[in-house]
Coordinates of C-alpha atoms in Angstrom, one line a residue:
Chain E
X9 CA -54.8 -19.6 43.7
X10 CA -53.4 -22.1 41.5
X11 CA -51.1 -19.3 39.4
X12 CA -50.0 -17.5 42.9
X13 CA -48.8 -20.9 44.3
X14 CA -45.9 -22.0 42.3
X15 CA -44.8 -18.0 41.2
X16 CA -44.0 -18.3 45.3
X17 CA -43.0 -21.8 45.6
X18 CA -40.2 -20.5 42.7
X19 CA -39.4 -17.3 43.8
X20 CA -39.0 -19.2 47.3
X21 CA -36.0 -21.6 45.8
X22 CA -34.4 -18.9 43.9
X23 CA -33.5 -16.9 47.2
X24 CA -31.9 -20.2 48.2
X25 CA -30.1 -20.9 45.2
X26 CA -28.8 -17.6 45.4
X27 CA -27.1 -16.5 48.5
X28 CA -26.3 -12.6 49.3
X29 CA -22.2 -12.6 49.7
X30 CA -20.7 -9.8 51.8
X31 CA -19.1 -6.7 50.0
X32 CA -17.1 -4.7 51.3
X33 CA -15.4 -1.6 49.8
X34 CA -11.9 -0.4 51.2
X35 CA -8.8 1.6 50.7
X36 CA -5.3 0.3 50.3
X37 CA -2.4 2.8 50.2
X38 CA 0.6 1.9 48.8
X39 CA 4.4 3.3 49.0
X40 CA 7.7 3.6 47.4
X41 CA 11.0 4.4 49.7
X42 CA 13.8 4.8 48.2
X43 CA 17.2 6.4 49.5
X44 CA 16.5 7.5 45.3
X45 CA 14.9 10.6 44.4
X46 CA 13.1 8.2 42.0
X47 CA 11.5 8.9 38.0
X48 CA 9.4 6.0 37.8
X49 CA 8.1 3.1 39.0
X50 CA 5.5 0.3 38.4
X51 CA 4.0 -2.7 40.6
X52 CA 1.8 -5.8 40.7
X53 CA -0.7 -5.5 42.5
X54 CA -2.6 -9.2 43.1
X55 CA -5.5 -11.3 44.9
X56 CA -3.6 -14.7 45.9
X57 CA -8.1 -16.2 46.5
X58 CA -9.3 -14.2 44.1
X59 CA -11.7 -11.6 46.3
X60 CA -11.0 -8.8 44.7
X61 CA -11.5 -6.9 42.3
X62 CA -9.9 -2.8 41.9
X63 CA -12.7 -0.1 41.3
X64 CA -10.3 2.7 41.7
X65 CA -7.2 3.9 41.5
X66 CA -5.7 7.6 43.1
X67 CA -2.0 9.5 42.8
X68 CA -0.3 9.8 45.7
X69 CA 1.5 12.1 47.8
X70 CA 4.1 14.0 45.7
X71 CA 2.7 17.1 42.8
X72 CA 6.5 14.9 40.7
X73 CA 3.5 12.5 40.5
X74 CA 0.5 14.8 40.3
X75 CA -1.6 13.5 38.1
X76 CA -3.3 9.9 38.1
X77 CA -1.1 7.2 37.4
X78 CA -0.9 4.9 34.7
X79 CA -3.5 1.8 35.3
X80 CA -5.5 -0.8 32.8
X81 CA -9.2 1.8 33.4
X82 CA -11.2 -0.3 30.2
X83 CA -10.0 -3.5 33.3
X84 CA -10.7 -1.1 36.3
X85 CA -14.2 0.5 34.8
X86 CA -16.0 -3.6 32.8
X87 CA -14.9 -4.8 37.0
X88 CA -12.5 -7.1 35.2
X89 CA -9.7 -5.9 36.9
X90 CA -8.7 -9.1 39.0
X91 CA -5.6 -7.3 39.8
X92 CA -4.0 -4.3 39.0
X93 CA -0.7 -3.1 37.7
X94 CA -0.3 0.6 38.7
X95 CA 2.9 3.0 37.5
X96 CA 3.6 5.7 36.8
X97 CA 6.8 9.1 35.7
X98 CA 8.0 11.8 36.3
X99 CA 10.1 14.4 34.3
X100 CA 10.6 16.7 37.4
X101 CA 13.3 18.2 37.8
X102 CA 15.3 15.6 40.3
X103 CA 15.3 18.3 43.3
X104 CA 11.6 17.3 42.5
X105 CA 11.2 13.5 42.8
X106 CA 10.1 11.7 46.1
X107 CA 13.3 10.6 48.5
X108 CA 12.2 8.5 51.7
X109 CA 9.1 6.5 51.7
X110 CA 6.3 8.3 49.5
X111 CA 2.9 7.5 49.3
X112 CA 3.0 6.3 44.9
X113 CA -1.1 5.4 44.9
X114 CA -4.3 4.5 46.7
X115 CA -6.4 1.5 45.3
X116 CA -9.3 1.0 45.8
X117 CA -11.0 -3.1 46.4
X118 CA -14.3 -4.1 46.6
X119 CA -13.8 -7.6 48.6
X120 CA -16.8 -10.6 48.9
X121 CA -17.5 -13.3 51.5
X122 CA -16.1 -12.4 54.6
X123 CA -11.8 -14.3 54.6
X124 CA -8.9 -11.0 54.3
X125 CA -7.4 -10.4 50.5
X126 CA -4.6 -11.9 50.7
X127 CA -3.1 -8.8 49.0
X128 CA 0.6 -9.5 47.1
X129 CA 2.8 -6.3 45.8
X130 CA 5.3 -7.5 43.4
X131 CA 7.9 -3.8 42.6
X132 CA 8.3 -4.3 38.3
X133 CA 10.6 -1.5 38.5
X134 CA 12.6 1.9 39.4
X135 CA 14.3 4.8 38.2
X136 CA 16.2 7.0 39.3
X137 CA 16.5 10.7 37.6
X138 CA 19.0 9.3 35.0
X139 CA 16.9 5.9 34.4
X140 CA 19.1 3.8 36.2
X141 CA 17.3 1.1 38.8
X142 CA 17.7 2.0 41.7
X143 CA 16.4 0.1 44.9
X144 CA 13.7 0.1 46.2
X145 CA 11.0 -1.2 48.4
X146 CA 6.6 -1.6 48.2
X147 CA 4.7 -2.0 50.7
X148 CA 1.1 -2.0 51.5
X149 CA -1.2 0.3 54.6
X150 CA -4.8 0.1 55.3
X151 CA -6.0 3.6 53.8
X152 CA -7.7 5.4 57.6
X153 CA -9.6 7.7 55.9
Chain U
X11 CA -7.6 0.3 -97.5
X12 CA -10.4 1.4 -99.6
X13 CA -11.4 4.6 -99.8
X14 CA -14.7 2.9 -100.3
X15 CA -14.8 3.1 -96.2
X16 CA -17.0 5.8 -95.2
X17 CA -14.8 6.0 -91.8
X18 CA -11.5 6.3 -93.3
X19 CA -13.2 8.6 -95.4
X20 CA -13.3 11.1 -92.7
X21 CA -10.7 10.5 -90.8
X22 CA -8.7 11.2 -94.1
X23 CA -10.8 14.6 -93.2
X24 CA -9.2 14.8 -90.2
X25 CA -5.6 17.1 -89.5
X26 CA -2.7 13.8 -89.4
X27 CA -1.4 15.3 -85.5
X28 CA -5.7 14.6 -85.2
X29 CA -5.0 11.3 -86.6
X30 CA -1.5 9.8 -85.0
X31 CA -3.4 10.4 -81.5
X32 CA -6.2 8.3 -82.3
X33 CA -4.2 5.8 -83.6
X34 CA -1.2 5.6 -81.1
X35 CA -4.8 5.4 -78.3
X36 CA -5.3 2.8 -79.9
X37 CA -2.6 0.3 -79.3
X38 CA -2.6 -2.5 -76.4
X39 CA -0.4 -0.7 -73.5
X40 CA 3.4 -1.8 -72.6
X41 CA 3.9 -4.7 -71.4
X42 CA 5.1 -5.3 -67.4
X43 CA 6.4 -8.9 -67.6
X44 CA 7.2 -10.3 -64.5
X45 CA 10.6 -9.8 -64.1
X46 CA 10.2 -5.5 -64.6
X47 CA 7.6 -6.9 -61.5
X48 CA 9.8 -8.0 -59.3
X49 CA 12.6 -5.8 -60.5
X50 CA 10.9 -3.4 -59.7
X51 CA 9.7 -4.6 -56.3
X52 CA 12.9 -5.4 -55.3
X53 CA 14.1 -1.9 -55.8
X54 CA 11.3 -0.7 -53.5
X55 CA 11.4 -3.1 -50.5
X56 CA 15.3 -1.4 -51.0
X57 CA 14.1 2.1 -50.6
X58 CA 12.9 1.5 -47.5
X59 CA 14.4 -0.9 -45.2
X60 CA 17.5 1.7 -46.7
X61 CA 15.7 4.4 -44.5
X62 CA 15.1 2.4 -41.2
X63 CA 11.7 4.0 -40.3
X64 CA 10.4 -0.1 -38.2
X65 CA 12.8 0.7 -36.3
X66 CA 12.2 4.4 -34.9
X67 CA 8.6 3.2 -34.7
X68 CA 9.5 0.7 -32.4
X69 CA 12.1 2.3 -30.0
X70 CA 9.3 4.5 -28.8
X71 CA 7.2 2.4 -28.9
X72 CA 8.8 0.4 -26.3
X73 CA 9.3 3.5 -24.2
X74 CA 5.8 4.3 -24.0
X75 CA 5.6 0.7 -23.0
X76 CA 8.1 1.1 -20.1
X77 CA 6.7 4.8 -19.0
X78 CA 3.5 2.8 -18.9
X79 CA 4.7 0.2 -16.7
X80 CA 7.0 2.9 -13.6
X81 CA 3.9 5.6 -13.9
X82 CA 1.1 1.9 -13.0
X83 CA 3.8 1.3 -9.8
X84 CA 4.4 4.2 -8.3
X85 CA 0.9 4.2 -8.9
X86 CA 0.5 1.0 -6.9
X87 CA 3.1 1.9 -4.4
X88 CA 1.3 6.1 -4.0
X89 CA -1.6 4.3 -3.3
X90 CA -0.5 1.7 -0.6
X91 CA 1.5 3.9 1.6
X92 CA -1.6 6.6 1.2
X93 CA -4.5 3.6 2.3
X94 CA -2.4 1.3 4.3
X95 CA -3.6 1.1 7.5
X96 CA -1.2 2.0 10.9
X97 CA 1.4 -0.4 12.0
X98 CA -0.4 -1.7 16.0
X99 CA 3.2 -2.7 16.4
X100 CA 4.4 0.2 16.3
X101 CA 7.4 -0.8 16.7
X102 CA 9.9 1.9 16.4
X103 CA 8.6 3.2 20.0
X104 CA 7.2 0.1 21.8
X105 CA 11.0 -1.3 22.2
X106 CA 13.0 -1.4 25.2
X107 CA 14.6 1.7 25.3
X108 CA 16.8 1.3 28.2
X109 CA 17.8 -1.8 27.6
X110 CA 17.1 -3.4 31.2
X111 CA 14.9 -6.6 29.3
X112 CA 12.5 -5.9 30.0
X113 CA 9.5 -3.6 28.5
X114 CA 8.1 -1.2 31.6
X115 CA 7.1 2.5 32.4
X116 CA 10.8 3.4 33.2
X117 CA 11.4 2.7 29.1
X118 CA 7.3 5.0 28.6
X119 CA 10.1 7.8 30.2
X120 CA 13.1 7.1 28.6
X121 CA 11.6 8.5 25.3
X122 CA 8.9 11.0 27.1
X123 CA 12.2 12.9 27.7
X124 CA 13.0 13.3 24.4
X125 CA 10.0 13.5 23.1
X126 CA 9.3 17.2 19.5
X127 CA 13.2 16.2 18.8
X128 CA 12.9 12.4 18.5
X129 CA 10.1 12.3 16.3
X130 CA 7.2 11.2 18.5
X131 CA 4.5 12.4 20.7
X132 CA 3.0 12.8 24.0
X133 CA -0.1 11.4 23.0
X134 CA 2.0 8.5 21.2
X135 CA 3.7 8.7 24.7
X136 CA 0.9 8.1 27.0
X137 CA -0.3 4.6 24.1
X138 CA 2.6 3.5 25.1
X139 CA 2.6 4.1 29.0
X140 CA -1.7 2.9 27.8
X141 CA -0.2 -0.6 26.8
X142 CA 2.5 -1.4 28.7
X143 CA -0.1 -1.4 32.5
X144 CA -2.6 -3.6 29.8
X145 CA -4.2 -5.9 31.9
X146 CA -4.2 -8.5 28.6
X147 CA -0.8 -8.5 28.2
X148 CA 0.4 -9.8 31.2
X149 CA 0.8 -6.2 33.1
X150 CA 5.1 -4.9 32.8
X151 CA 4.4 -6.0 29.2
X152 CA 7.7 -8.7 29.6

């Protein structure tokens, strides 16, 4: 009895010291809007309050970008991606390159706490078929799937 | 000379030519003075100096040493080229190809368009792209 009681007290203390933190998983769709065919793009995704951890990245909807985009796989797999840089390029013919609003990636997130993550995106570059920089905008949308 | 000496009596009995030969053998050797010795030495020195044998021997020796040094240098250079590790920076590939002032995915694509003709492999393109998005480098590697 003298051994069991301290153990019960210790377990109780540990339970109070580390309250369970709510964790949510979500998917964010990333869209690129251009007026010209886009052959390469790169953007950065961050979260203002360090609530986010990127746990996966999928390719978008264009057949010209059929493979998974480039990102730091090691950081994602090791749980270190509290931000992410995602990029991809295509050597397809100009006619096959996407134009208009195109979903270029889906980012899977793990979010801690009850607050909504404050996601921020920065479009680093978007280029046309000949490699010239083109006007483009980037936007996010919660995945419904 | 007394004929009572039995030794001389024996000589008288020998042939004349043999007696002369024996007597010449008993004469002291011809005297070689120091002057003669010096002149002979000078003649010998002049004779060998005129041949130039020393120069002929030293030239091949120098050529051999130079050849050996060159061989060592070539061997060292070859070993360095063989055992030198890959350049981690690969400066010729990881560069601002399109001159935008930043290294990004557009540079990767610019390089990828010429794969095969520019000596860059597909694997190097993949490595370039992976480096562009690497978080430790700030993502956009600017």
